Tab-separated table of C-alpha atoms and ligand atoms in Angstrom:
chain	number	residue	atom	x	y	z
V	59	MET	CA	197.219	-21.375	-4.314
V	60	SER	CA	196.796	-17.816	-5.491
V	61	HIS	CA	196.938	-14.896	-3.140
V	62	GLU	CA	197.060	-11.225	-3.929
V	63	LEU	CA	200.357	-9.460	-3.431
V	64	LEU	CA	200.341	-6.410	-1.192
V	65	ALA	CA	199.616	-3.250	-3.189
V	66	PRO	CA	202.492	-0.734	-3.147
V	67	GLU	CA	200.254	2.059	-1.836
V	68	ALA	CA	199.284	-0.114	1.138
V	69	ALA	CA	202.938	-1.042	1.667
V	70	LEU	CA	203.908	2.608	1.712
V	71	ARG	CA	201.239	3.347	4.320
V	72	LEU	CA	202.654	0.566	6.500
V	73	ILE	CA	206.154	2.017	6.115
V	74	LEU	CA	205.112	5.571	6.894
V	75	ALA	CA	203.172	4.408	9.949
V	76	GLU	CA	206.535	3.296	11.392
V	77	CYS	CA	208.231	6.621	10.706
V	78	THR	CA	208.142	9.816	12.730
V	79	ALA	CA	209.733	13.188	12.171
V	80	LEU	CA	213.134	13.349	13.853
V	81	PRO	CA	213.849	16.194	16.287
V	82	ALA	CA	215.357	19.456	15.122
V	83	GLU	CA	218.993	20.343	15.721
V	84	ASN	CA	221.105	23.468	15.323
V	85	CYS	CA	223.237	23.797	12.234
V	86	ALA	CA	225.791	26.480	11.391
V	87	LEU	CA	225.082	28.229	8.112
V	88	ASP	CA	228.325	26.918	6.615
V	89	ASP	CA	227.064	23.346	7.082
V	90	ALA	CA	223.465	23.965	6.122
V	91	LEU	CA	223.534	23.277	2.391
V	92	GLY	CA	221.249	20.311	1.666
V	93	ARG	CA	219.650	20.289	5.108
V	94	VAL	CA	215.896	20.597	5.623
V	95	LEU	CA	214.650	23.501	7.732
V	96	ALA	CA	212.793	22.263	10.802
V	97	GLU	CA	211.498	25.681	11.838
V	98	ALA	CA	210.665	28.858	9.976
V	99	VAL	CA	213.417	31.463	9.942
V	100	ILE	CA	212.418	34.850	11.363
V	101	ALA	CA	214.433	37.734	9.953
V	102	PRO	CA	216.620	39.067	12.784
V	103	GLU	CA	217.455	42.204	10.792
V	104	ALA	CA	215.925	44.296	8.029
V	105	LEU	CA	217.209	43.877	4.506
V	106	PRO	CA	218.561	46.210	3.248
V	107	PRO	CA	219.638	47.380	6.714
V	108	PHE	CA	219.518	51.105	5.723
V	109	ASP	CA	218.210	53.288	2.892
V	110	ASN	CA	220.811	53.176	0.130
V	111	SER	CA	221.322	54.199	-3.443
V	112	ALA	CA	220.444	51.925	-6.362
V	113	MET	CA	222.677	53.952	-8.701
V	114	ASP	CA	225.896	55.842	-8.977
V	115	GLY	CA	224.616	59.393	-9.093
V	116	TYR	CA	223.553	62.281	-6.878
V	117	ALA	CA	221.326	62.170	-3.822
V	118	LEU	CA	219.004	65.101	-3.328
V	119	ALA	CA	216.091	66.276	-1.217
V	120	GLY	CA	212.854	67.861	-2.291
V	121	GLY	CA	209.162	68.024	-1.677
V	122	SER	CA	206.322	66.055	-3.169
V	123	GLU	CA	206.853	67.652	-6.602
V	124	PRO	CA	209.759	66.229	-8.670
V	125	LEU	CA	212.892	68.385	-8.863
V	126	PRO	CA	212.813	69.720	-12.425
V	127	ALA	CA	215.229	69.102	-15.273
V	128	GLY	CA	217.615	72.026	-15.624
V	129	SER	CA	217.791	72.777	-11.907
V	130	GLU	CA	221.280	73.097	-10.403
V	131	TRP	CA	222.456	71.962	-6.976
V	132	LEU	CA	225.628	72.703	-5.069
V	133	ILE	CA	227.648	69.596	-4.244
V	134	GLU	CA	227.904	69.251	-0.528
V	135	GLY	CA	229.574	65.879	0.020
V	136	GLU	CA	230.347	62.417	-1.234
V	137	GLN	CA	229.049	59.080	0.044
V	138	ALA	CA	230.542	55.726	-0.984
V	139	ALA	CA	229.545	52.161	-0.067
V	140	GLY	CA	230.702	51.543	3.488
V	141	ASP	CA	230.578	55.205	4.580
V	142	GLY	CA	228.702	55.686	7.842
V	143	ALA	CA	225.863	58.019	8.730
V	144	SER	CA	226.075	61.608	7.542
V	145	ARG	CA	223.615	64.474	7.523
V	146	ALA	CA	222.848	66.563	4.482
V	147	ARG	CA	221.903	70.251	4.716
V	148	HIS	CA	220.206	71.023	1.399
V	149	GLY	CA	222.725	70.368	-1.384
V	150	ALA	CA	223.448	67.401	-3.575
V	151	TRP	CA	225.651	64.479	-2.490
V	152	GLU	CA	227.592	62.474	-4.969
V	153	ILE	CA	226.633	58.893	-4.100
V	154	MET	CA	227.729	55.408	-5.166
V	155	THR	CA	225.606	52.278	-5.593
V	156	GLY	CA	224.923	50.725	-2.197
V	157	ALA	CA	226.057	53.759	-0.222
V	158	ARG	CA	223.968	54.839	2.729
V	159	VAL	CA	221.782	57.804	1.767
V	160	PRO	CA	222.713	60.789	3.953
V	161	ASP	CA	219.984	61.690	6.414
V	162	GLY	CA	217.718	64.366	5.036
V	163	LEU	CA	217.931	63.216	1.393
V	164	ASP	CA	215.111	61.351	-0.285
V	165	ARG	CA	215.929	60.645	-3.947
V	166	VAL	CA	218.813	59.773	-6.267
V	167	ILE	CA	219.379	60.723	-9.876
V	168	ALA	CA	221.644	58.530	-12.007
V	169	VAL	CA	224.966	60.089	-12.969
V	170	GLU	CA	224.091	59.652	-16.669
V	171	GLN	CA	221.192	62.060	-16.204
V	172	THR	CA	223.351	64.834	-14.795
V	173	GLU	CA	226.007	67.267	-15.866
V	174	ARG	CA	228.807	68.219	-13.506
V	175	LEU	CA	229.731	71.917	-13.405
V	176	ASP	CA	232.567	73.752	-11.650
V	177	ALA	CA	233.183	76.944	-9.676
V	178	PRO	CA	231.401	76.291	-7.469
V	179	PRO	CA	231.131	72.473	-7.846
V	180	ARG	CA	227.512	71.739	-8.698
V	181	VAL	CA	225.330	69.350	-10.649
V	182	ARG	CA	222.684	70.159	-13.260
V	183	LEU	CA	219.805	67.729	-13.676
V	184	LYS	CA	219.105	66.568	-17.227
V	185	ALA	CA	215.886	64.887	-16.105
V	186	ALA	CA	213.343	65.377	-13.316
V	187	VAL	CA	213.790	63.306	-10.167
V	188	ALA	CA	210.935	62.476	-7.804
V	189	ALA	CA	210.900	61.513	-4.134
V	190	GLY	CA	211.994	57.904	-3.697
V	191	ASP	CA	213.594	57.555	-7.139
V	192	ASN	CA	216.517	55.100	-7.194
V	193	LEU	CA	216.342	54.443	-3.481
V	194	ARG	CA	216.449	51.003	-1.903
V	195	ARG	CA	214.511	51.450	1.303
V	196	ALA	CA	215.563	49.773	4.547
V	197	GLY	CA	213.516	46.587	4.947
V	198	SER	CA	212.044	46.760	1.441
V	199	ASP	CA	213.332	43.275	0.614
V	200	VAL	CA	212.760	41.747	4.048
V	201	ALA	CA	211.257	43.533	7.047
V	202	GLN	CA	212.778	42.689	10.417
V	203	GLY	CA	210.745	40.081	12.295
V	204	VAL	CA	208.916	38.488	9.383
V	205	ALA	CA	209.116	34.760	8.556
V	206	VAL	CA	211.277	34.424	5.463
V	207	LEU	CA	211.792	30.700	4.983
V	208	ALA	CA	209.250	28.086	5.997
V	209	ALA	CA	209.873	24.768	7.720
V	210	GLY	CA	210.407	21.998	5.189
V	211	ILE	CA	212.576	23.985	2.803
V	212	LEU	CA	215.601	22.145	1.453
V	213	LEU	CA	218.402	24.655	1.910
V	214	ALA	CA	219.940	25.498	-1.458
V	215	PRO	CA	222.552	28.139	-2.307
V	216	ASN	CA	219.783	30.714	-2.906
V	217	HIS	CA	218.484	30.262	0.635
V	218	LEU	CA	221.985	30.526	2.060
V	219	MET	CA	222.373	33.838	0.215
V	220	LEU	CA	219.300	35.228	1.968
V	221	LEU	CA	220.282	33.842	5.368
V	222	ALA	CA	223.780	35.266	5.050
V	223	ALA	CA	222.355	38.661	4.022
V	224	LEU	CA	220.179	38.634	7.144
V	225	GLY	CA	223.047	37.720	9.474
V	226	VAL	CA	221.535	34.356	10.445
V	227	ALA	CA	224.398	32.360	11.970
V	228	ARG	CA	222.609	29.065	12.553
V	229	VAL	CA	219.350	27.441	11.635
V	230	ARG	CA	217.167	24.707	13.068
V	231	VAL	CA	217.219	21.731	10.736
V	232	ALA	CA	215.775	18.234	10.810
V	233	THR	CA	218.212	15.665	12.164
V	234	ARG	CA	219.361	13.434	9.314
V	235	PRO	CA	218.160	9.838	9.603
V	236	ARG	CA	221.152	7.589	10.320
V	237	LEU	CA	221.306	4.694	7.897
V	238	ALA	CA	223.453	1.646	7.291
V	239	VAL	CA	223.833	-0.361	4.099
V	240	LEU	CA	224.640	-4.070	4.111
V	241	CYS	CA	225.245	-5.709	0.741
V	242	THR	CA	224.876	-9.484	0.703
V	243	GLY	CA	226.209	-11.996	-1.778
V	244	ARG	CA	229.274	-14.236	-1.826
V	245	GLU	CA	229.689	-13.326	-5.521
V	246	LEU	CA	230.402	-9.663	-4.728
V	247	VAL	CA	233.787	-7.983	-5.143
V	248	ASP	CA	234.290	-4.512	-3.639
V	249	ALA	CA	237.822	-3.603	-4.753
V	250	ALA	CA	237.479	-1.856	-8.108
V	251	GLY	CA	240.884	-2.939	-9.388
V	252	ALA	CA	240.621	-6.593	-8.397
V	253	ALA	CA	240.335	-9.244	-11.126
V	254	LEU	CA	237.061	-11.156	-11.073
V	255	ALA	CA	237.285	-14.865	-10.395
V	256	PRO	CA	234.824	-16.977	-12.386
V	257	GLY	CA	231.321	-16.412	-10.976
V	258	GLN	CA	232.168	-13.172	-9.239
V	259	ILE	CA	230.596	-9.780	-10.013
V	260	ARG	CA	231.356	-6.308	-8.784
V	261	ASN	CA	229.307	-4.717	-6.040
V	262	SER	CA	227.442	-1.876	-7.720
V	263	ASN	CA	224.591	-1.549	-5.229
V	264	GLY	CA	226.899	-0.497	-2.413
V	265	PRO	CA	228.415	2.510	-4.211
V	266	HIS	CA	225.013	3.446	-5.611
V	267	LEU	CA	223.358	3.545	-2.194
V	268	ALA	CA	226.345	5.242	-0.581
V	269	ALA	CA	226.066	8.026	-3.158
V	270	ALA	CA	222.276	8.247	-3.241
V	271	LEU	CA	221.428	8.190	0.458
V	272	PRO	CA	223.241	11.382	1.498
V	273	ARG	CA	221.621	13.142	-1.475
V	274	ALA	CA	218.296	11.843	-0.187
V	275	GLY	CA	218.878	13.519	3.192
V	276	ALA	CA	220.264	10.574	5.172
V	277	GLU	CA	223.555	10.139	6.996
V	278	LEU	CA	225.288	6.898	6.056
V	279	VAL	CA	226.874	5.655	9.280
V	280	HIS	CA	227.949	2.172	8.233
V	281	ARG	CA	228.425	0.183	5.051
V	282	GLU	CA	229.574	-3.380	4.726
V	283	THR	CA	229.568	-6.283	2.309
V	284	VAL	CA	228.901	-9.796	3.598
V	285	GLY	CA	228.485	-13.229	2.040
V	286	ASP	CA	225.411	-15.422	2.282
V	287	GLU	CA	225.676	-16.664	5.864
V	288	VAL	CA	223.291	-15.644	8.613
V	289	GLU	CA	226.101	-15.313	11.188
V	290	ALA	CA	228.120	-12.884	9.070
V	291	PHE	CA	224.986	-10.871	8.376
V	292	LEU	CA	224.055	-10.710	12.070
V	293	ALA	CA	227.566	-9.573	12.984
V	294	ALA	CA	227.396	-6.845	10.338
V	295	PHE	CA	223.946	-5.860	11.547
V	296	ALA	CA	225.289	-5.459	15.091
V	297	ARG	CA	228.091	-3.227	13.814
V	298	ALA	CA	225.540	-1.131	11.911
V	299	ARG	CA	223.539	-0.562	15.067
V	300	ASP	CA	226.680	0.169	17.091
V	301	ALA	CA	227.454	2.854	14.536
V	302	GLY	CA	224.111	4.453	15.379
V	303	ALA	CA	221.965	3.304	12.458
V	304	ARG	CA	218.235	3.686	13.034
V	305	VAL	CA	217.452	2.301	9.599
V	306	VAL	CA	219.290	-0.626	8.032
V	307	ILE	CA	219.053	-1.352	4.326
V	308	SER	CA	220.289	-4.631	2.925
V	309	THR	CA	220.544	-5.733	-0.677
V	310	GLY	CA	220.082	-9.294	-1.896
V	311	ALA	CA	218.976	-12.538	-0.301
V	312	VAL	CA	215.283	-11.746	0.163
V	313	SER	CA	213.865	-13.796	-2.739
V	314	MET	CA	213.021	-17.475	-2.978
V	315	GLY	CA	216.501	-18.888	-3.615
V	316	ARG	CA	218.211	-21.433	-1.374
V	317	TYR	CA	220.658	-18.777	-0.106
V	318	ASP	CA	218.089	-16.068	0.502
V	319	PHE	CA	218.677	-16.012	4.225
V	320	VAL	CA	217.592	-12.490	5.234
V	321	PRO	CA	214.105	-13.506	6.499
V	322	GLU	CA	215.735	-16.125	8.729
V	323	ALA	CA	218.307	-13.635	10.028
V	324	LEU	CA	215.514	-11.214	10.906
V	325	GLN	CA	213.679	-13.924	12.768
V	326	GLN	CA	216.806	-14.516	14.848
V	327	LEU	CA	216.903	-10.781	15.601
V	328	GLY	CA	213.342	-10.996	16.904
V	329	ALA	CA	212.155	-8.642	14.177
V	330	THR	CA	208.528	-8.113	13.266
V	331	ALA	CA	208.111	-8.621	9.526
V	332	ILE	CA	205.707	-5.919	8.396
V	333	PHE	CA	205.573	-7.097	4.812
V	334	HIS	CA	207.508	-9.254	2.388
V	335	LYS	CA	206.743	-9.143	-1.352
V	336	LEU	CA	204.848	-6.416	-3.107
V	337	ALA	CA	202.889	-6.055	-6.308
V	338	ILE	CA	205.677	-4.123	-8.024
V	339	ARG	CA	208.216	-4.594	-10.757
V	340	PRO	CA	211.099	-4.534	-10.363
V	341	GLY	CA	211.752	-5.277	-6.718
V	342	LYS	CA	208.852	-7.573	-5.846
V	343	PRO	CA	210.582	-9.439	-2.961
V	344	LEU	CA	211.077	-6.210	-0.940
V	345	LEU	CA	210.896	-6.864	2.793
V	346	PHE	CA	210.165	-4.343	5.544
V	347	ALA	CA	210.554	-5.101	9.238
V	348	ARG	CA	210.927	-3.487	12.651
V	349	LEU	CA	213.468	-4.647	15.197
V	350	PRO	CA	212.551	-4.861	18.898
V	351	ASP	CA	214.618	-1.708	19.591
V	352	GLY	CA	212.747	0.242	16.917
V	353	THR	CA	215.370	-0.029	14.186
V	354	LEU	CA	213.664	-0.178	10.806
V	355	PHE	CA	214.837	-2.629	8.196
V	356	PHE	CA	214.446	-2.566	4.422
V	357	GLY	CA	215.512	-5.764	2.680
V	358	LEU	CA	215.885	-4.820	-0.973
V	359	PRO	CA	216.387	-7.542	-3.570
V	360	GLY	CA	219.854	-7.656	-5.112
V	361	ASN	CA	219.195	-6.664	-8.691
V	362	PRO	CA	220.521	-3.141	-9.183
V	363	ILE	CA	217.299	-1.685	-10.584
V	364	ALA	CA	215.271	-3.358	-7.844
V	365	VAL	CA	217.554	-1.520	-5.396
V	366	ALA	CA	217.051	1.789	-7.204
V	367	VAL	CA	213.261	1.333	-7.150
V	368	GLY	CA	213.200	0.228	-3.516
V	369	LEU	CA	215.233	3.290	-2.602
V	370	ARG	CA	213.231	5.774	-4.664
V	371	PHE	CA	209.716	4.546	-3.917
V	372	PHE	CA	209.924	3.091	-0.409
V	373	VAL	CA	213.071	4.269	1.419
V	374	GLU	CA	212.955	7.878	0.205
V	375	PRO	CA	209.309	8.409	1.264
V	376	ALA	CA	210.285	7.099	4.707
V	377	LEU	CA	213.171	9.596	4.773
V	378	ARG	CA	210.742	12.380	3.845
V	379	THR	CA	208.595	11.608	6.864
V	380	MET	CA	211.653	11.496	9.131
V	381	LEU	CA	212.779	14.849	7.710
V	382	GLY	CA	209.352	16.355	8.342
V	383	LEU	CA	208.560	16.731	4.646
V	384	PRO	CA	205.125	16.272	3.073
V	385	HIS	CA	204.365	13.522	0.579
V	386	GLU	CA	205.930	14.040	-2.765
V	387	VAL	CA	203.647	15.048	-5.625
V	388	PRO	CA	204.672	13.341	-8.863
V	389	TRP	CA	204.615	15.116	-12.175
V	390	ARG	CA	202.056	14.048	-14.740
V	391	VAL	CA	203.550	13.605	-18.169
V	392	SER	CA	202.192	12.013	-21.345
V	393	LEU	CA	203.767	8.901	-22.813
V	394	THR	CA	205.489	9.199	-26.185
V	395	ALA	CA	204.350	5.723	-27.279
V	396	ASP	CA	201.855	2.974	-26.433
V	397	TYR	CA	202.885	0.876	-23.478
V	398	ALA	CA	201.643	-2.619	-22.659
V	399	LYS	CA	202.252	-4.475	-19.403
V	400	LYS	CA	200.690	-7.213	-17.415
V	401	PRO	CA	198.179	-6.190	-14.774
V	402	ARG	CA	198.417	-6.728	-10.997
V	403	LEU	CA	201.913	-5.266	-10.735
V	404	ARG	CA	202.858	-1.577	-10.530
V	405	PHE	CA	205.701	-0.925	-12.938
V	406	HIS	CA	208.543	1.531	-12.306
V	407	LEU	CA	210.120	2.297	-15.623
V	408	LYS	CA	213.373	3.960	-16.533
V	409	ALA	CA	212.178	6.918	-18.540
V	410	ARG	CA	213.405	9.964	-20.306
V	411	VAL	CA	211.362	13.145	-20.033
V	412	ALA	CA	211.995	15.500	-22.924
V	413	MET	CA	210.620	18.842	-24.031
V	414	ASP	CA	209.301	19.577	-27.510
V	415	ALA	CA	209.578	22.884	-29.378
V	416	GLN	CA	206.269	24.074	-27.857
V	417	GLY	CA	207.567	23.400	-24.344
V	418	GLY	CA	205.384	20.309	-23.917
V	419	LEU	CA	206.855	17.479	-21.870
V	420	SER	CA	206.623	13.815	-22.719
V	421	ALA	CA	207.998	10.662	-21.164
V	422	GLN	CA	209.669	7.987	-23.216
V	423	VAL	CA	209.915	4.525	-21.710
V	424	LEU	CA	213.490	3.454	-22.388
V	425	GLU	CA	214.652	0.192	-23.900
V	426	GLY	CA	216.224	-2.278	-21.512
V	427	GLN	CA	213.860	-2.315	-18.533
V	428	GLU	CA	215.160	-5.579	-17.066
V	429	SER	CA	216.226	-5.231	-13.475
V	430	TYR	CA	219.835	-6.234	-14.126
V	431	ARG	CA	220.371	-3.526	-16.760
V	432	ILE	CA	222.298	-0.617	-15.315
V	433	ARG	CA	223.277	1.205	-18.485
V	434	SER	CA	219.718	2.214	-19.389
V	435	LEU	CA	219.381	3.757	-15.918
V	436	THR	CA	222.139	6.203	-16.829
V	437	GLU	CA	220.100	7.244	-19.876
V	438	ALA	CA	217.000	7.841	-17.759
V	439	ASN	CA	216.242	11.177	-16.130
V	440	ALA	CA	213.047	10.046	-14.431
V	441	TRP	CA	210.850	7.139	-13.384
V	442	ALA	CA	207.494	6.566	-15.047
V	443	VAL	CA	205.042	4.704	-12.815
V	444	ILE	CA	202.368	2.569	-14.459
V	445	PRO	CA	199.570	1.689	-12.052
V	446	LEU	CA	198.871	-1.816	-10.822
V	447	GLU	CA	195.679	-2.422	-12.715
V	448	ALA	CA	196.706	-0.886	-16.053
V	449	ASN	CA	197.586	-3.224	-18.884
V	450	THR	CA	197.770	-1.056	-21.973
V	451	LEU	CA	198.280	2.667	-22.137
V	452	ALA	CA	197.946	4.583	-25.391
V	453	ALA	CA	200.529	7.110	-26.510
V	454	GLY	CA	199.589	10.441	-24.960
V	455	SER	CA	198.238	8.902	-21.734
V	456	LEU	CA	199.263	10.827	-18.661
V	457	VAL	CA	201.408	8.853	-16.247
V	458	GLU	CA	202.990	9.720	-12.925
V	459	VAL	CA	206.647	10.600	-13.265
V	460	TYR	CA	209.208	11.008	-10.505
V	461	GLY	CA	212.584	12.695	-10.742
V	462	PRO	CA	215.721	10.738	-9.888
V	463	SER	CA	215.803	11.697	-6.203
V	464	HIS	CA	213.063	13.140	-3.991
V	465	LEU	CA	215.099	16.104	-2.744
V	466	HIS	CA	216.424	16.989	-6.179
V	467	SER	CA	213.295	16.833	-8.286
V	468	PRO	CA	211.726	20.153	-9.245
V	469	ASP	CA	208.525	20.758	-7.298
V	470	PHE	CA	205.996	21.948	-9.840
V	471	GLY	CA	203.205	21.999	-7.269
V	472	GLY	CA	199.910	20.332	-8.032
V	473	SER	CA	197.731	18.358	-5.688
V	474	HIS	CA	197.400	14.766	-4.641
V	475	ALA	CA	193.768	14.277	-5.366
R	736	AMP	P1	219.664	-11.768	-4.915
R	736	AMP	O1	218.522	-10.889	-4.592
R	736	AMP	O2	220.635	-11.925	-3.786
R	736	AMP	O3	219.190	-13.107	-5.434
R	736	AMP	O4	220.443	-11.097	-6.090
R	736	AMP	C1	219.782	-10.868	-7.302
R	736	AMP	C2	220.775	-10.495	-8.381
R	736	AMP	O5	221.399	-9.285	-8.039
R	736	AMP	C3	221.884	-11.487	-8.581
R	736	AMP	O6	222.187	-11.540	-9.946
R	736	AMP	C4	223.028	-10.897	-7.787
R	736	AMP	O7	224.287	-11.331	-8.217
R	736	AMP	C5	222.823	-9.442	-8.048
R	736	AMP	N1	223.362	-8.636	-6.970
R	736	AMP	C6	223.168	-8.846	-5.659
R	736	AMP	N2	223.805	-7.945	-4.930
R	736	AMP	C7	224.430	-7.105	-5.797
R	736	AMP	C8	225.253	-5.970	-5.655
R	736	AMP	N3	225.557	-5.497	-4.433
R	736	AMP	N4	225.715	-5.358	-6.753
R	736	AMP	C9	225.396	-5.853	-7.982
R	736	AMP	N5	224.613	-6.908	-8.176
R	736	AMP	C10	224.135	-7.559	-7.111
R	737	MG	MG1	222.219	-13.108	-3.332
């Protein structure tokens, strides 16, 4: 009996059809790093808020013709950063960088281009200075009332700088999807210091997901390790939902082994299995289901690289939709060497993207692609995706490449088509 496995693109469409953008919530600026803007930010103030000097120097007034080199001006006052409004008559004002330009003045000459003279205190220009020179006009960076940051922006320190400069106290951000992680397997040991009994291994998927999910925009509300019994799994599942999880991710126990009980547990929960098994490597046994209350369930196979692939290529796109983000556009990078695979599976390969002396990028498929090998993942800085139908690709072929996490991969633009 041969039947075609579900194509990963079709699987992703089924996943995304179950996902909707979560509502927006308010977030104080201090907590906004790493959140996704749900609404555009409108500048409540102008930036800079007043005309100020770009230089330490002298502020002057004049007509449309530049004030000539050699001219001398009586010094009438001094204006430092933080000084309030003042009004100039017709003389020069000594002014510091960032100081408010006294009303009536319209240009600044840098101190290096002047000579200070005494009795009476005055300044001689060593260069001409034209209207507007060395001024930072109010609103020249951002005019009050304009949209400065668009919905969908991941707030990074640069954005927080702008928001702080504009006096924005809180922003509207996408609510973070609430997730739970359940690791299955009676062989698993969580305590890092504990000695391993024969047959035991350490739980590496749990710490990996707990670290990766918040970086991917989710809030991890519950995490638990259980054995291979349906009852223990169901009890853990109930605790995950009590903790507020709207998406539950499990690892292990979705393949064909005698103890792969997750499909049975889901049946007992009354879940609708949306798919089980995909034409991918690694991670083929991936299972996706919806619970009667709307909770979404990803059953990832237990192998660590299968978990990483399930997270990166199926869970993260779901998170993007929940965060109101558009589909990710992969990079296209040429392979450093020939690559041969068997057809009818899409491969997700640990890869290293490197830059040559001309600035050209290429992707090297790393040694050690087996799904149990964790060390090679630490040498990878990207995933290379080899399409389902491909079997051999020549060196130099362009392949789709994804950064390690959807929110932390440079967006180089480009289109989907
Ligand atoms: P399973 O999908 O349950 O058959 O597990 C597949 C492989 O992944 C087995 O070798 C498991 O021991 C291993 N594995 C399962 N869960 C974890 C985990 N949380 N951390 C590390 N390895 C795991
Ligand atoms: Mg298992």
